[in-house]
Amino acid sequence: MALERTLSILKPDATQRNITGQINAVLENAGFKIVAQKRLQLSAAQAGAFYAVHKERPFYGELVAFMTSGPVVVQVLERDNAVAAYRDVMGATNPANAAEGTIRKMFAESIERNSVHGSDSLENAANEIAFFFSGLEIVA
């Protein structure tokens, strides 16, 4: 196994319900180390740039609006096989299809308000981490 880093975003629905600590407890219990973390309010330009890969999809405007509707917590998670492991811990995008014990099964309100974002590949993890953090902000 290789030690990896992945980006985690605790979305506005999670911060609005004050469940970020509960979600992070799940992550830490799953062996993740939080090596960088900050709470921020995304602007429409920032959210649009971050989700630019979805720009041509019909849900893009709603996604940008949702991600700017309240604060988010962006963080870097570290552990062996972090990208795949975090995707497993998050669960399916649609909480109705998520496995028991996953973050989305426990905390998501809907497919749109699904509490968390995670990188889907090592390459995207590196790009997404760099979008929010400088190397000086990541402390292992």
MMTF fields as JSON, N, C-alpha, C and O atoms, coordinates in Angstrom:
{
  "mmtfVersion": "1.0.0",
  "mmtfProducer": "UNKNOWN",
  "numBonds": 559,
  "numAtoms": 560,
  "numGroups": 140,
  "numChains": 1,
  "numModels": 1,
  "chainsPerModel": [1],
  "groupsPerChain": [140],
  "chainIdList": ["A"],
  "bondAtomList": [4, 2, 8, 6, 12, 10, 16, 14, 20, 18, 24, 22, 28, 26, 32, 30, 36, 34, 40, 38, 44, 42, 48, 46, 52, 50, 56, 54, 60, 58, 64, 62, 68, 66, 72, 70, 76, 74, 80, 78, 84, 82, 88, 86, 92, 90, 96, 94, 100, 98, 104, 102, 108, 106, 112, 110, 116, 114, 120, 118, 124, 122, 128, 126, 132, 130, 136, 134, 140, 138, 144, 142, 148, 146, 152, 150, 156, 154, 160, 158, 164, 162, 168, 166, 172, 170, 176, 174, 180, 178, 184, 182, 188, 186, 192, 190, 196, 194, 200, 198, 204, 202, 208, 206, 212, 210, 216, 214, 220, 218, 224, 222, 228, 226, 232, 230, 236, 234, 240, 238, 244, 242, 248, 246, 252, 250, 256, 254, 260, 258, 264, 262, 268, 266, 272, 270, 276, 274, 280, 278, 284, 282, 288, 286, 292, 290, 296, 294, 300, 298, 304, 302, 308, 306, 312, 310, 316, 314, 320, 318, 324, 322, 328, 326, 332, 330, 336, 334, 340, 338, 344, 342, 348, 346, 352, 350, 356, 354, 360, 358, 364, 362, 368, 366, 372, 370, 376, 374, 380, 378, 384, 382, 388, 386, 392, 390, 396, 394, 400, 398, 404, 402, 408, 406, 412, 410, 416, 414, 420, 418, 424, 422, 428, 426, 432, 430, 436, 434, 440, 438, 444, 442, 448, 446, 452, 450, 456, 454, 460, 458, 464, 462, 468, 466, 472, 470, 476, 474, 480, 478, 484, 482, 488, 486, 492, 490, 496, 494, 500, 498, 504, 502, 508, 506, 512, 510, 516, 514, 520, 518, 524, 522, 528, 526, 532, 530, 536, 534, 540, 538, 544, 542, 548, 546, 552, 550, 556, 554],
  "bondOrderList": [1, 1, 1, 1, 1, 1, 1, 1, 1, 1, 1, 1, 1, 1, 1, 1, 1, 1, 1, 1, 1, 1, 1, 1, 1, 1, 1, 1, 1, 1, 1, 1, 1, 1, 1, 1, 1, 1, 1, 1, 1, 1, 1, 1, 1, 1, 1, 1, 1, 1, 1, 1, 1, 1, 1, 1, 1, 1, 1, 1, 1, 1, 1, 1, 1, 1, 1, 1, 1, 1, 1, 1, 1, 1, 1, 1, 1, 1, 1, 1, 1, 1, 1, 1, 1, 1, 1, 1, 1, 1, 1, 1, 1, 1, 1, 1, 1, 1, 1, 1, 1, 1, 1, 1, 1, 1, 1, 1, 1, 1, 1, 1, 1, 1, 1, 1, 1, 1, 1, 1, 1, 1, 1, 1, 1, 1, 1, 1, 1, 1, 1, 1, 1, 1, 1, 1, 1, 1, 1],
  "groupList": [{"groupName": "MET", "atomNameList": ["N", "CA", "C", "O"], "elementList": ["N", "C", "C", "O"], "formalChargeList": [0, 0, 0, 0], "bondAtomList": [1, 0, 2, 1, 3, 2], "bondOrderList": [1, 1, 2], "singleLetterCode": "M", "chemCompType": "L-PEPTIDE LINKING"}, {"groupName": "ALA", "atomNameList": ["N", "CA", "C", "O"], "elementList": ["N", "C", "C", "O"], "formalChargeList": [0, 0, 0, 0], "bondAtomList": [1, 0, 2, 1, 3, 2], "bondOrderList": [1, 1, 2], "singleLetterCode": "A", "chemCompType": "L-PEPTIDE LINKING"}, {"groupName": "LEU", "atomNameList": ["N", "CA", "C", "O"], "elementList": ["N", "C", "C", "O"], "formalChargeList": [0, 0, 0, 0], "bondAtomList": [1, 0, 2, 1, 3, 2], "bondOrderList": [1, 1, 2], "singleLetterCode": "L", "chemCompType": "L-PEPTIDE LINKING"}, {"groupName": "GLU", "atomNameList": ["N", "CA", "C", "O"], "elementList": ["N", "C", "C", "O"], "formalChargeList": [0, 0, 0, 0], "bondAtomList": [1, 0, 2, 1, 3, 2], "bondOrderList": [1, 1, 2], "singleLetterCode": "E", "chemCompType": "L-PEPTIDE LINKING"}, {"groupName": "ARG", "atomNameList": ["N", "CA", "C", "O"], "elementList": ["N", "C", "C", "O"], "formalChargeList": [0, 0, 0, 0], "bondAtomList": [1, 0, 2, 1, 3, 2], "bondOrderList": [1, 1, 2], "singleLetterCode": "R", "chemCompType": "L-PEPTIDE LINKING"}, {"groupName": "THR", "atomNameList": ["N", "CA", "C", "O"], "elementList": ["N", "C", "C", "O"], "formalChargeList": [0, 0, 0, 0], "bondAtomList": [1, 0, 2, 1, 3, 2], "bondOrderList": [1, 1, 2], "singleLetterCode": "T", "chemCompType": "L-PEPTIDE LINKING"}, {"groupName": "SER", "atomNameList": ["N", "CA", "C", "O"], "elementList": ["N", "C", "C", "O"], "formalChargeList": [0, 0, 0, 0], "bondAtomList": [1, 0, 2, 1, 3, 2], "bondOrderList": [1, 1, 2], "singleLetterCode": "S", "chemCompType": "L-PEPTIDE LINKING"}, {"groupName": "ILE", "atomNameList": ["N", "CA", "C", "O"], "elementList": ["N", "C", "C", "O"], "formalChargeList": [0, 0, 0, 0], "bondAtomList": [1, 0, 2, 1, 3, 2], "bondOrderList": [1, 1, 2], "singleLetterCode": "I", "chemCompType": "L-PEPTIDE LINKING"}, {"groupName": "LYS", "atomNameList": ["N", "CA", "C", "O"], "elementList": ["N", "C", "C", "O"], "formalChargeList": [0, 0, 0, 0], "bondAtomList": [1, 0, 2, 1, 3, 2], "bondOrderList": [1, 1, 2], "singleLetterCode": "K", "chemCompType": "L-PEPTIDE LINKING"}, {"groupName": "PRO", "atomNameList": ["N", "CA", "C", "O"], "elementList": ["N", "C", "C", "O"], "formalChargeList": [0, 0, 0, 0], "bondAtomList": [1, 0, 2, 1, 3, 2], "bondOrderList": [1, 1, 2], "singleLetterCode": "P", "chemCompType": "L-PEPTIDE LINKING"}, {"groupName": "ASP", "atomNameList": ["N", "CA", "C", "O"], "elementList": ["N", "C", "C", "O"], "formalChargeList": [0, 0, 0, 0], "bondAtomList": [1, 0, 2, 1, 3, 2], "bondOrderList": [1, 1, 2], "singleLetterCode": "D", "chemCompType": "L-PEPTIDE LINKING"}, {"groupName": "GLN", "atomNameList": ["N", "CA", "C", "O"], "elementList": ["N", "C", "C", "O"], "formalChargeList": [0, 0, 0, 0], "bondAtomList": [1, 0, 2, 1, 3, 2], "bondOrderList": [1, 1, 2], "singleLetterCode": "Q", "chemCompType": "L-PEPTIDE LINKING"}, {"groupName": "ASN", "atomNameList": ["N", "CA", "C", "O"], "elementList": ["N", "C", "C", "O"], "formalChargeList": [0, 0, 0, 0], "bondAtomList": [1, 0, 2, 1, 3, 2], "bondOrderList": [1, 1, 2], "singleLetterCode": "N", "chemCompType": "L-PEPTIDE LINKING"}, {"groupName": "GLY", "atomNameList": ["N", "CA", "C", "O"], "elementList": ["N", "C", "C", "O"], "formalChargeList": [0, 0, 0, 0], "bondAtomList": [1, 0, 2, 1, 3, 2], "bondOrderList": [1, 1, 2], "singleLetterCode": "G", "chemCompType": "PEPTIDE LINKING"}, {"groupName": "VAL", "atomNameList": ["N", "CA", "C", "O"], "elementList": ["N", "C", "C", "O"], "formalChargeList": [0, 0, 0, 0], "bondAtomList": [1, 0, 2, 1, 3, 2], "bondOrderList": [1, 1, 2], "singleLetterCode": "V", "chemCompType": "L-PEPTIDE LINKING"}, {"groupName": "PHE", "atomNameList": ["N", "CA", "C", "O"], "elementList": ["N", "C", "C", "O"], "formalChargeList": [0, 0, 0, 0], "bondAtomList": [1, 0, 2, 1, 3, 2], "bondOrderList": [1, 1, 2], "singleLetterCode": "F", "chemCompType": "L-PEPTIDE LINKING"}, {"groupName": "TYR", "atomNameList": ["N", "CA", "C", "O"], "elementList": ["N", "C", "C", "O"], "formalChargeList": [0, 0, 0, 0], "bondAtomList": [1, 0, 2, 1, 3, 2], "bondOrderList": [1, 1, 2], "singleLetterCode": "Y", "chemCompType": "L-PEPTIDE LINKING"}, {"groupName": "HIS", "atomNameList": ["N", "CA", "C", "O"], "elementList": ["N", "C", "C", "O"], "formalChargeList": [0, 0, 0, 0], "bondAtomList": [1, 0, 2, 1, 3, 2], "bondOrderList": [1, 1, 2], "singleLetterCode": "H", "chemCompType": "L-PEPTIDE LINKING"}],
  "groupTypeList": [0, 1, 2, 3, 4, 5, 2, 6, 7, 2, 8, 9, 10, 1, 5, 11, 4, 12, 7, 5, 13, 11, 7, 12, 1, 14, 2, 3, 12, 1, 13, 15, 8, 7, 14, 1, 11, 8, 4, 2, 11, 2, 6, 1, 1, 11, 1, 13, 1, 15, 16, 1, 14, 17, 8, 3, 4, 9, 15, 16, 13, 3, 2, 14, 1, 15, 0, 5, 6, 13, 9, 14, 14, 14, 11, 14, 2, 3, 4, 10, 12, 1, 14, 1, 1, 16, 4, 10, 14, 0, 13, 1, 5, 12, 9, 1, 12, 1, 1, 3, 13, 5, 7, 4, 8, 0, 15, 1, 3, 6, 7, 3, 4, 12, 6, 14, 17, 13, 6, 10, 6, 2, 3, 12, 1, 1, 12, 3, 7, 1, 15, 15, 15, 6, 13, 2, 3, 7, 14, 1],
  "groupIdList": [1, 2, 3, 4, 5, 6, 7, 8, 9, 10, 11, 12, 13, 14, 15, 16, 17, 18, 19, 20, 21, 22, 23, 24, 25, 26, 27, 28, 29, 30, 31, 32, 33, 34, 35, 36, 37, 38, 39, 40, 41, 42, 43, 44, 45, 46, 47, 48, 49, 50, 51, 52, 53, 54, 55, 56, 57, 58, 59, 60, 61, 62, 63, 64, 65, 66, 67, 68, 69, 70, 71, 72, 73, 74, 75, 76, 77, 78, 79, 80, 81, 82, 83, 84, 85, 86, 87, 88, 89, 90, 91, 92, 93, 94, 95, 96, 97, 98, 99, 100, 101, 102, 103, 104, 105, 106, 107, 108, 109, 110, 111, 112, 113, 114, 115, 116, 117, 118, 119, 120, 121, 122, 123, 124, 125, 126, 127, 128, 129, 130, 131, 132, 133, 134, 135, 136, 137, 138, 139, 140],
  "secStructList": [7, 7, 3, 3, 3, 3, 3, 3, 3, 3, 7, 2, 2, 2, 2, 2, 6, 6, 7, 2, 2, 2, 2, 2, 2, 2, 2, 2, 2, 6, 6, 7, 3, 3, 3, 3, 3, 3, 3, 3, 7, 7, 7, 2, 2, 2, 2, 2, 2, 2, 6, 4, 4, 4, 6, 6, 1, 6, 6, 2, 2, 2, 2, 2, 2, 2, 2, 6, 1, 1, 7, 3, 3, 3, 3, 3, 3, 3, 3, 3, 6, 2, 2, 2, 2, 2, 2, 2, 2, 2, 7, 7, 1, 1, 4, 4, 4, 1, 7, 6, 6, 1, 2, 2, 2, 2, 2, 7, 7, 1, 1, 1, 1, 7, 1, 3, 3, 3, 7, 1, 1, 2, 2, 2, 2, 2, 2, 2, 2, 2, 2, 2, 7, 7, 4, 4, 4, 7, 7, 7],
  "xCoordList": [0.837, 0.0, 0.878, 1.958, 0.394, 1.129, 0.391, -0.831, 1.152, 0.59, 0.177, 0.989, -1.078, -1.628, -2.344, -2.621, -2.632, -3.448, -4.624, -4.517, -5.738, -6.924, -7.608, -7.437, -8.386, -9.131, -10.498, -11.151, -10.916, -12.258, -12.893, -12.264, -14.136, -14.905, -16.148, -16.911, -16.329, -17.571, -18.46, -18.183, -19.515, -20.329, -21.24, -21.367, -21.877, -22.723, -23.814, -24.124, -24.391, -25.427, -24.847, -25.541, -23.589, -22.947, -22.59, -22.776, -22.078, -21.714, -22.968, -22.975, -24.02, -25.259, -25.894, -26.525, -25.73, -26.304, -25.316, -25.627, -24.122, -23.112, -22.725, -22.641, -22.491, -22.111, -20.697, -20.338, -19.901, -18.543, -17.705, -16.911, -17.863, -17.112, -17.505, -16.65, -18.781, -19.239, -18.665, -18.247, -18.648, -18.088, -16.593, -16.089, -15.883, -14.445, -14.147, -13.116, -15.021, -14.836, -14.905, -14.127, -15.833, -15.919, -14.611, -14.078, -14.099, -12.859, -11.684, -10.912, -11.552, -10.439, -10.566, -9.562, -11.78, -11.984, -11.67, -11.378, -11.732, -11.401, -9.908, -9.478, -9.124, -7.675, -7.123, -5.93, -7.954, -7.474, -6.871, -7.348, -5.823, -5.22, -5.547, -5.305, -6.093, -6.396, -5.124, -4.73, -4.476, -3.181, -3.278, -2.284, -4.467, -4.74, -6.251, -7.021, -6.656, -8.093, -8.356, -7.626, -9.403, -9.865, -11.329, -11.84, -11.975, -13.373, -13.398, -12.713, -14.181, -14.261, -15.601, -16.362, -15.864, -17.065, -16.629, -15.926, -17.033, -16.657, -17.448, -18.646, -16.778, -17.462, -17.975, -17.577, -18.852, -19.345, -18.197, -18.177, -17.249, -16.098, -15.242, -14.801, -15.008, -14.205, -14.917, -14.306, -16.189, -16.94, -17.027, -16.889, -17.255, -17.315, -16.008, -15.999, -14.903, -13.591, -13.313, -12.795, -13.646, -13.379, -14.171, -13.641, -15.417, -16.283, -16.362, -17.324, -15.374, -15.375, -15.534, -16.08, -15.063, -15.193, -16.666, -16.967, -17.568, -19.004, -19.746, -20.975, -19.018, -19.625, -20.708, -21.689, -20.551, -21.513, -22.683, -23.605, -22.65, -23.725, -24.901, -24.716, -26.101, -27.282, -27.322, -27.981, -26.636, -26.674, -25.605, -25.558, -24.751, -23.627, -24.059, -23.493, -25.037, -25.489, -26.013, -25.723, -26.782, -27.312, -26.178, -26.218, -25.177, -24.034, -23.27, -22.93, -23.0, -22.287, -23.117, -22.575, -24.413, -25.284, -25.273, -25.198, -25.346, -25.328, -23.999, -23.971, -22.9, -21.581, -21.251, -20.312, -22.005, -21.811, -22.894, -22.924, -23.78, -24.917, -24.547, -25.36, -23.351, -22.894, -21.444, -20.855, -20.857, -19.45, -19.221, -20.124, -17.994, -17.528, -16.276, -15.631, -15.942, -14.672, -13.883, -14.289, -12.752, -11.873, -10.739, -10.219, -10.364, -9.307, -8.559, -9.067, -7.34, -6.511, -6.443, -6.09, -6.786, -6.756, -5.57, -5.213, -4.962, -3.794, -3.958, -4.394, -3.608, -3.53, -3.139, -3.076, -2.881, -2.627, -3.858, -4.99, -3.624, -4.7, -5.835, -7.01, -5.487, -6.449, -7.579, -8.731, -7.287, -8.33, -9.425, -10.599, -9.065, -10.06, -10.723, -11.932, -9.929, -10.484, -11.51, -12.55, -11.229, -12.191, -13.456, -14.557, -13.314, -14.509, -15.378, -16.606, -14.733, -15.495, -16.208, -17.375, -15.512, -16.085, -17.195, -18.165, -17.062, -18.115, -19.399, -20.476, -19.306, -20.486, -20.953, -20.398, -21.963, -22.51, -23.029, -23.5, -22.943, -23.411, -24.861, -25.218, -25.682, -27.078, -27.148, -26.871, -27.511, -27.517, -28.454, -28.259, -29.465, -30.36, -29.616, -30.018, -28.529, -27.736, -26.462, -25.701, -26.229, -24.999, -25.085, -26.149, -23.943, -23.875, -24.029, -23.682, -24.55, -24.666, -23.289, -22.284, -23.258, -22.013, -21.195, -20.185, -21.624, -20.892, -21.387, -22.486, -20.564, -20.91, -22.223, -23.089, -22.369, -23.585, -24.819, -25.901, -24.693, -25.844, -26.245, -27.432, -25.242, -25.521, -25.949, -26.785, -25.394, -25.561, -26.183, -26.699, -26.157, -26.662, -28.178, -28.891, -28.643, -30.079, -30.689, -31.867, -29.876, -30.365, -29.158, -28.016, -29.415, -28.324, -27.616, -26.407, -28.345, -27.74, -27.05, -25.965, -27.679, -27.166, -26.569, -27.114, -25.418, -24.85, -23.639, -22.876, -23.47, -22.553, -21.071, -20.353, -20.573, -19.127, -18.758, -19.523, -17.568, -16.933, -15.596, -14.947, -15.188, -13.862, -13.271, -13.992, -11.973, -11.265, -11.515, -11.68, -11.541, -11.82, -10.593, -10.706, -9.423, -8.185, -7.014, -7.168, -5.859, -4.666, -4.337, -3.974, -4.463, -4.185, -5.133, -4.702, -6.43, -7.394, -7.175, -7.36, -6.783, -6.501, -5.397, -5.524, -4.331, -3.223, -3.687, -3.33, -4.482, -4.987, -5.949, -5.883, -6.84, -7.829, -7.178, -7.554, -6.219, -5.498, -4.8, -4.862, -4.139, -3.427, -4.385, -3.985, -5.621, -6.621, -6.867, -7.071, -6.848, -7.194, -6.024, -6.116, -4.926, -3.857, -2.488, -2.213, -1.641, -0.229, 0.47, -0.069, 1.639, 2.415, 2.695, 2.812, 2.805, 3.078, 1.902, 2.078, 0.71, -0.491, -0.743, -1.612, 0.012, -0.202, 0.88, 2.073, 0.429, 1.352, 1.044, 0.02, 1.916, 1.686, 2.074, 1.944],
  "yCoordList": [-1.191, 0.0, 1.249, 1.271, 2.272, 3.529, 4.611, 4.728, 5.399, 6.539, 7.577, 7.993, 7.989, 8.934, 10.063, 9.987, 11.114, 12.222, 12.41, 12.181, 12.831, 13.121, 14.346, 14.67, 15.026, 16.184, 15.75, 14.9, 16.336, 16.156, 17.524, 18.462, 17.638, 18.853, 18.438, 17.572, 19.075, 18.928, 20.068, 21.242, 19.703, 20.638, 21.493, 21.242, 22.518, 23.42, 22.723, 23.178, 21.649, 20.974, 20.408, 20.348, 19.992, 19.465, 20.59, 20.449, 21.706, 22.801, 23.46, 23.858, 23.578, 24.198, 23.385, 23.947, 22.055, 21.193, 20.938, 20.206, 21.539, 21.422, 19.961, 19.53, 19.21, 17.801, 17.521, 16.367, 18.568, 18.361, 17.523, 16.694, 17.72, 16.921, 15.453, 14.578, 15.179, 13.794, 13.119, 11.962, 13.855, 13.302, 13.052, 12.001, 14.014, 13.826, 12.678, 12.018, 12.428, 11.274, 9.978, 9.055, 9.904, 8.723, 8.565, 7.461, 9.676, 9.625, 9.165, 8.298, 9.736, 9.359, 7.909, 7.205, 7.459, 6.053, 5.105, 3.93, 5.62, 4.815, 4.892, 4.388, 5.517, 5.539, 6.74, 6.771, 7.737, 8.934, 9.902, 10.035, 10.568, 11.654, 12.933, 13.026, 13.921, 15.21, 16.046, 16.462, 16.293, 16.981, 18.443, 19.169, 18.875, 20.28, 20.463, 19.573, 21.65, 21.89, 23.389, 24.117, 23.84, 25.216, 25.327, 24.599, 26.261, 26.554, 27.826, 28.798, 27.823, 29.0, 29.084, 28.119, 30.257, 30.515, 30.657, 31.607, 29.733, 29.797, 30.878, 31.041, 31.612, 32.541, 31.727, 30.581, 32.337, 31.673, 31.387, 30.337, 32.301, 32.089, 30.915, 30.1, 30.828, 29.72, 28.382, 27.421, 28.312, 27.065, 26.686, 25.516, 27.678, 27.415, 26.88, 25.955, 27.454, 26.978, 25.578, 24.733, 25.326, 24.012, 22.919, 21.842, 23.195, 22.209, 22.405, 21.958, 23.062, 23.35, 22.097, 22.162, 20.958, 19.702, 19.367, 18.626, 19.905, 19.637, 20.765, 20.754, 21.721, 22.929, 22.642, 23.381, 21.613, 21.315, 20.447, 20.169, 20.033, 19.176, 20.025, 21.166, 19.469, 20.265, 20.699, 21.684, 19.987, 20.304, 21.311, 21.681, 21.758, 22.628, 23.891, 24.206, 24.605, 25.841, 25.595, 26.357, 24.536, 24.188, 23.783, 24.109, 23.084, 22.675, 23.894, 23.975, 24.837, 26.053, 26.828, 27.312, 26.944, 27.657, 26.969, 27.642, 25.659, 24.932, 25.109, 25.362, 24.978, 25.049, 26.451, 26.623, 27.446, 28.813, 29.215, 30.365, 28.298, 28.615, 28.702, 29.132, 28.305, 28.363, 27.957, 27.592, 28.017, 27.645, 26.164, 25.335, 25.867, 24.495, 24.301, 25.271, 23.065, 22.731, 21.925, 20.829, 22.474, 21.754, 21.173, 21.818, 19.948, 19.303, 18.286, 17.756, 18.04, 17.033, 15.839, 15.969, 14.683, 13.442, 12.616, 12.625, 11.905, 11.085, 9.708, 9.582, 8.696, 7.315, 6.436, 6.914, 5.182, 4.257, 4.216, 4.151, 4.256, 4.117, 5.128, 4.772, 6.365, 7.368, 7.637, 7.757, 7.735, 8.087, 7.03, 7.358, 5.787, 4.706, 4.511, 4.292, 4.591, 4.385, 5.46, 5.16, 6.707, 7.772, 7.597, 7.823, 7.199, 6.977, 5.874, 5.956, 4.849, 3.786, 4.32, 4.003, 5.127, 5.665, 6.674, 6.766, 7.436, 8.382, 7.654, 8.054, 6.597, 5.891, 6.445, 7.421, 5.828, 6.225, 7.658, 8.121, 8.359, 9.739, 9.858, 10.787, 8.934, 8.9, 8.158, 6.959, 8.836, 8.163, 6.965, 6.076, 6.926, 5.767, 4.511, 3.398, 4.686, 3.557, 3.333, 2.408, 4.173, 4.079, 2.937, 2.641, 2.309, 1.197, 1.71, 2.851, 0.853, 1.178, 1.528, 0.92, 2.514, 2.905, 3.918, 4.411, 4.241, 5.25, 6.647, 6.806, 7.64, 9.02, 9.435, 10.016, 9.142, 9.574, 8.832, 9.418, 7.581, 6.856, 7.467, 7.607, 7.831, 8.359, 9.824, 10.217, 10.644, 12.092, 12.812, 13.917, 12.239, 12.953, 13.113, 12.246, 14.245, 14.512, 14.095, 13.744, 14.137, 13.81, 13.633, 13.797, 13.3, 13.162, 14.499, 14.527, 15.597, 16.922, 17.385, 17.964, 17.129, 17.55, 16.316, 15.784, 15.878, 14.604, 14.74, 13.79, 15.914, 16.199, 16.248, 17.016, 15.464, 15.401, 15.307, 14.818, 15.789, 15.627, 14.943, 15.179, 14.102, 13.498, 13.333, 13.122, 13.428, 13.252, 11.855, 10.897, 11.751, 10.454, 9.766, 8.666, 10.398, 9.789, 10.483, 11.567, 9.865, 10.495, 11.804, 12.791, 11.807, 13.023, 14.145, 15.275, 13.833, 14.857, 15.276, 16.445, 14.337, 14.686, 15.734, 16.72, 15.533, 16.5, 17.861, 18.884, 17.889, 19.147, 19.832, 21.045, 19.048, 19.616, 20.129, 21.186, 19.397, 19.854, 21.177, 22.111, 21.258, 22.479, 23.652, 24.807, 23.379, 24.433, 25.187, 26.401, 24.468, 25.052, 25.282, 26.129, 24.547, 24.585, 24.803, 24.304, 25.55, 25.609, 24.485, 23.966, 24.118, 23.084, 23.414, 22.512, 24.698, 25.117, 24.869, 24.817, 24.717, 24.512, 23.045, 22.732, 22.155, 20.718, 20.24, 20.294, 19.769, 19.354, 17.912, 17.633, 17.017, 15.589, 15.217, 14.057],
  "zCoordList": [0.0, 0.0, 0.0, 0.59, -0.667, -0.748, 0.028, -0.053, 0.781, 1.49, 0.45, -0.377, 0.495, -0.469, 0.262, 1.459, -0.502, -0.023, -0.973, -2.178, -0.403, -1.2, -0.626, 0.549, -1.462, -0.997, -0.506, -1.111, 0.582, 1.124, 1.264, 1.753, 0.836, 1.095, 1.878, 1.452, 3.026, 3.778, 3.285, 3.531, 2.596, 1.824, 2.71, 3.908, 2.101, 2.885, 3.712, 4.813, 3.214, 4.011, 5.3, 6.314, 5.275, 6.485, 7.452, 8.661, 6.929, 7.824, 8.401, 9.566, 7.604, 8.084, 9.203, 10.099, 9.16, 10.204, 11.34, 12.28, 11.26, 12.31, 12.581, 13.731, 11.495, 11.641, 11.132, 10.898, 10.961, 10.441, 11.395, 10.949, 12.681, 13.651, 13.605, 13.739, 13.418, 13.316, 12.073, 12.118, 10.968, 9.741, 9.913, 9.517, 10.501, 10.704, 11.661, 11.523, 12.623, 13.51, 12.701, 12.943, 11.74, 10.871, 10.098, 9.985, 9.567, 8.79, 9.654, 9.245, 10.825, 11.697, 12.148, 12.257, 12.409, 12.785, 11.631, 11.851, 10.397, 9.216, 8.883, 7.845, 9.754, 9.565, 8.834, 8.531, 8.536, 7.858, 8.864, 9.992, 8.433, 9.193, 8.444, 7.24, 9.143, 8.539, 8.638, 9.727, 7.48, 7.476, 7.051, 7.09, 6.646, 6.348, 6.407, 6.047, 6.875, 7.003, 7.095, 7.768, 6.414, 6.589, 6.206, 5.354, 6.868, 6.609, 5.768, 6.088, 4.7, 3.85, 3.151, 3.093, 2.627, 1.84, 0.388, 0.044, -0.456, -1.864, -2.578, -2.344, -3.445, -4.347, -5.539, -5.745, -6.306, -7.514, -8.474, -9.117, -8.575, -9.468, -8.993, -9.803, -7.689, -7.16, -7.357, -7.824, -7.009, -7.168, -8.643, -8.999, -9.497, -10.93, -11.468, -12.28, -11.024, -11.469, -10.94, -11.67, -9.691, -9.113, -9.837, -10.108, -10.145, -10.803, -12.316, -12.94, -12.915, -14.354, -15.206, -16.307, -14.707, -15.446, -15.725, -16.661, -14.923, -15.082, -15.805, -15.87, -16.338, -16.904, -17.952, -18.035, -18.729, -19.79, -19.307, -20.074, -18.075, -17.551, -17.069, -16.645, -17.136, -16.781, -15.306, -14.973, -14.442, -13.006, -12.571, -11.398, -13.49, -13.138, -12.385, -11.338, -12.899, -12.255, -10.854, -9.933, -10.694, -9.372, -8.427, -7.241, -8.938, -8.12, -7.622, -6.442, -8.511, -8.122, -7.092, -6.099, -7.325, -6.382, -5.018, -3.99, -4.996, -3.729, -3.007, -1.803, -3.741, -3.1, -2.599, -1.821, -3.03, -2.539, -1.548, -1.109, -1.186, -0.315, 1.164, 1.982, 1.502, 2.885, 2.944, 1.926, 4.135, 4.266, 3.955, 4.067, 3.564, 3.373, 4.215, 4.615, 4.478, 5.116, 4.103, 3.717, 3.672, 2.747, 3.573, 4.483, 3.242, 4.016, 3.171, 2.183, 3.6, 2.962, 3.906, 5.078, 3.372, 4.134, 3.679, 2.501, 4.606, 4.297, 4.926, 6.07, 4.174, 4.644, 3.466, 2.334, 3.712, 2.619, 1.717, 2.198, 0.4, -0.582, -0.326, -0.407, -0.024, 0.445, -0.539, -0.121, -1.825, -2.796, -2.806, -2.632, -3.004, -3.05, -1.693, -1.609, -0.637, 0.703, 1.043, 1.629, 0.681, 0.975, 0.157, 0.661, -1.09, -1.909, -1.298, -1.324, -0.752, -0.072, 1.164, 1.395, 1.957, 3.197, 2.891, 3.642, 1.789, 1.412, 1.061, 1.504, 0.278, -0.197, -1.531, -2.037, -2.092, -3.393, -3.348, -2.309, -4.481, -4.579, -4.133, -3.41, -4.558, -4.138, -2.804, -2.762, -1.718, -0.412, -0.349, 0.48, -1.208, -1.242, -1.681, -1.341, -2.439, -2.926, -2.119, -2.401, -1.121, -0.338, 0.674, 1.217, 0.909, 1.857, 3.286, 3.595, 4.14, 5.56, 6.115, 5.746, 7.005, 7.64, 6.864, 7.365, 5.625, 4.857, 5.244, 5.774, 4.971, 5.319, 4.667, 5.321, 3.401, 2.706, 3.203, 3.251, 3.567, 4.115, 5.456, 5.754, 6.263, 7.602, 7.598, 8.412, 6.699, 6.825, 5.633, 5.805, 4.443, 3.262, 3.343, 3.849, 2.831, 2.779, 1.443, 1.374, 0.378, -0.958, -1.873, -1.444, -3.126, -4.09, -4.29, -4.523, -4.205, -4.361, -3.075, -3.123, -1.937, -0.625, 0.053, 1.019, -0.495, -0.063, 0.861, 1.033, 1.447, 2.559, 2.252, 2.892, 1.299, 1.091, -0.385, -1.215, -0.674, -1.987, -1.746, -0.726, -2.675, -2.615, -3.997, -4.972, -4.073, -5.347, -5.897, -5.142, -7.234, -7.855, -8.446, -8.986, -8.352, -8.837, -8.16, -7.597, -8.213, -7.647, -8.358, -7.718, -9.675, -10.437, -10.042, -9.81, -9.964, -9.558, -8.113, -7.775, -7.255, -5.863, -5.796, -5.07, -6.534, -6.533, -7.03, -6.447, -8.105, -8.652, -7.691, -7.491, -7.099, -6.184, -4.901, -4.395, -4.383, -3.184, -3.488, -2.688, -4.634, -5.015, -5.239, -5.09, -5.587, -5.779, -4.472, -4.482, -3.347, -2.051, -1.101, -0.212, -1.271, -0.284, -0.925, -2.017, -0.233, -0.605, 0.154, 1.131, -0.282, 0.41, 1.861, 2.691, 2.178, 3.55, 4.488, 5.705, 3.929, 4.755, 5.093, 5.906, 4.475, 4.702, 5.656, 5.357, 6.813, 7.862, 8.24, 8.863, 7.87, 8.139, 9.558, 9.949]
}
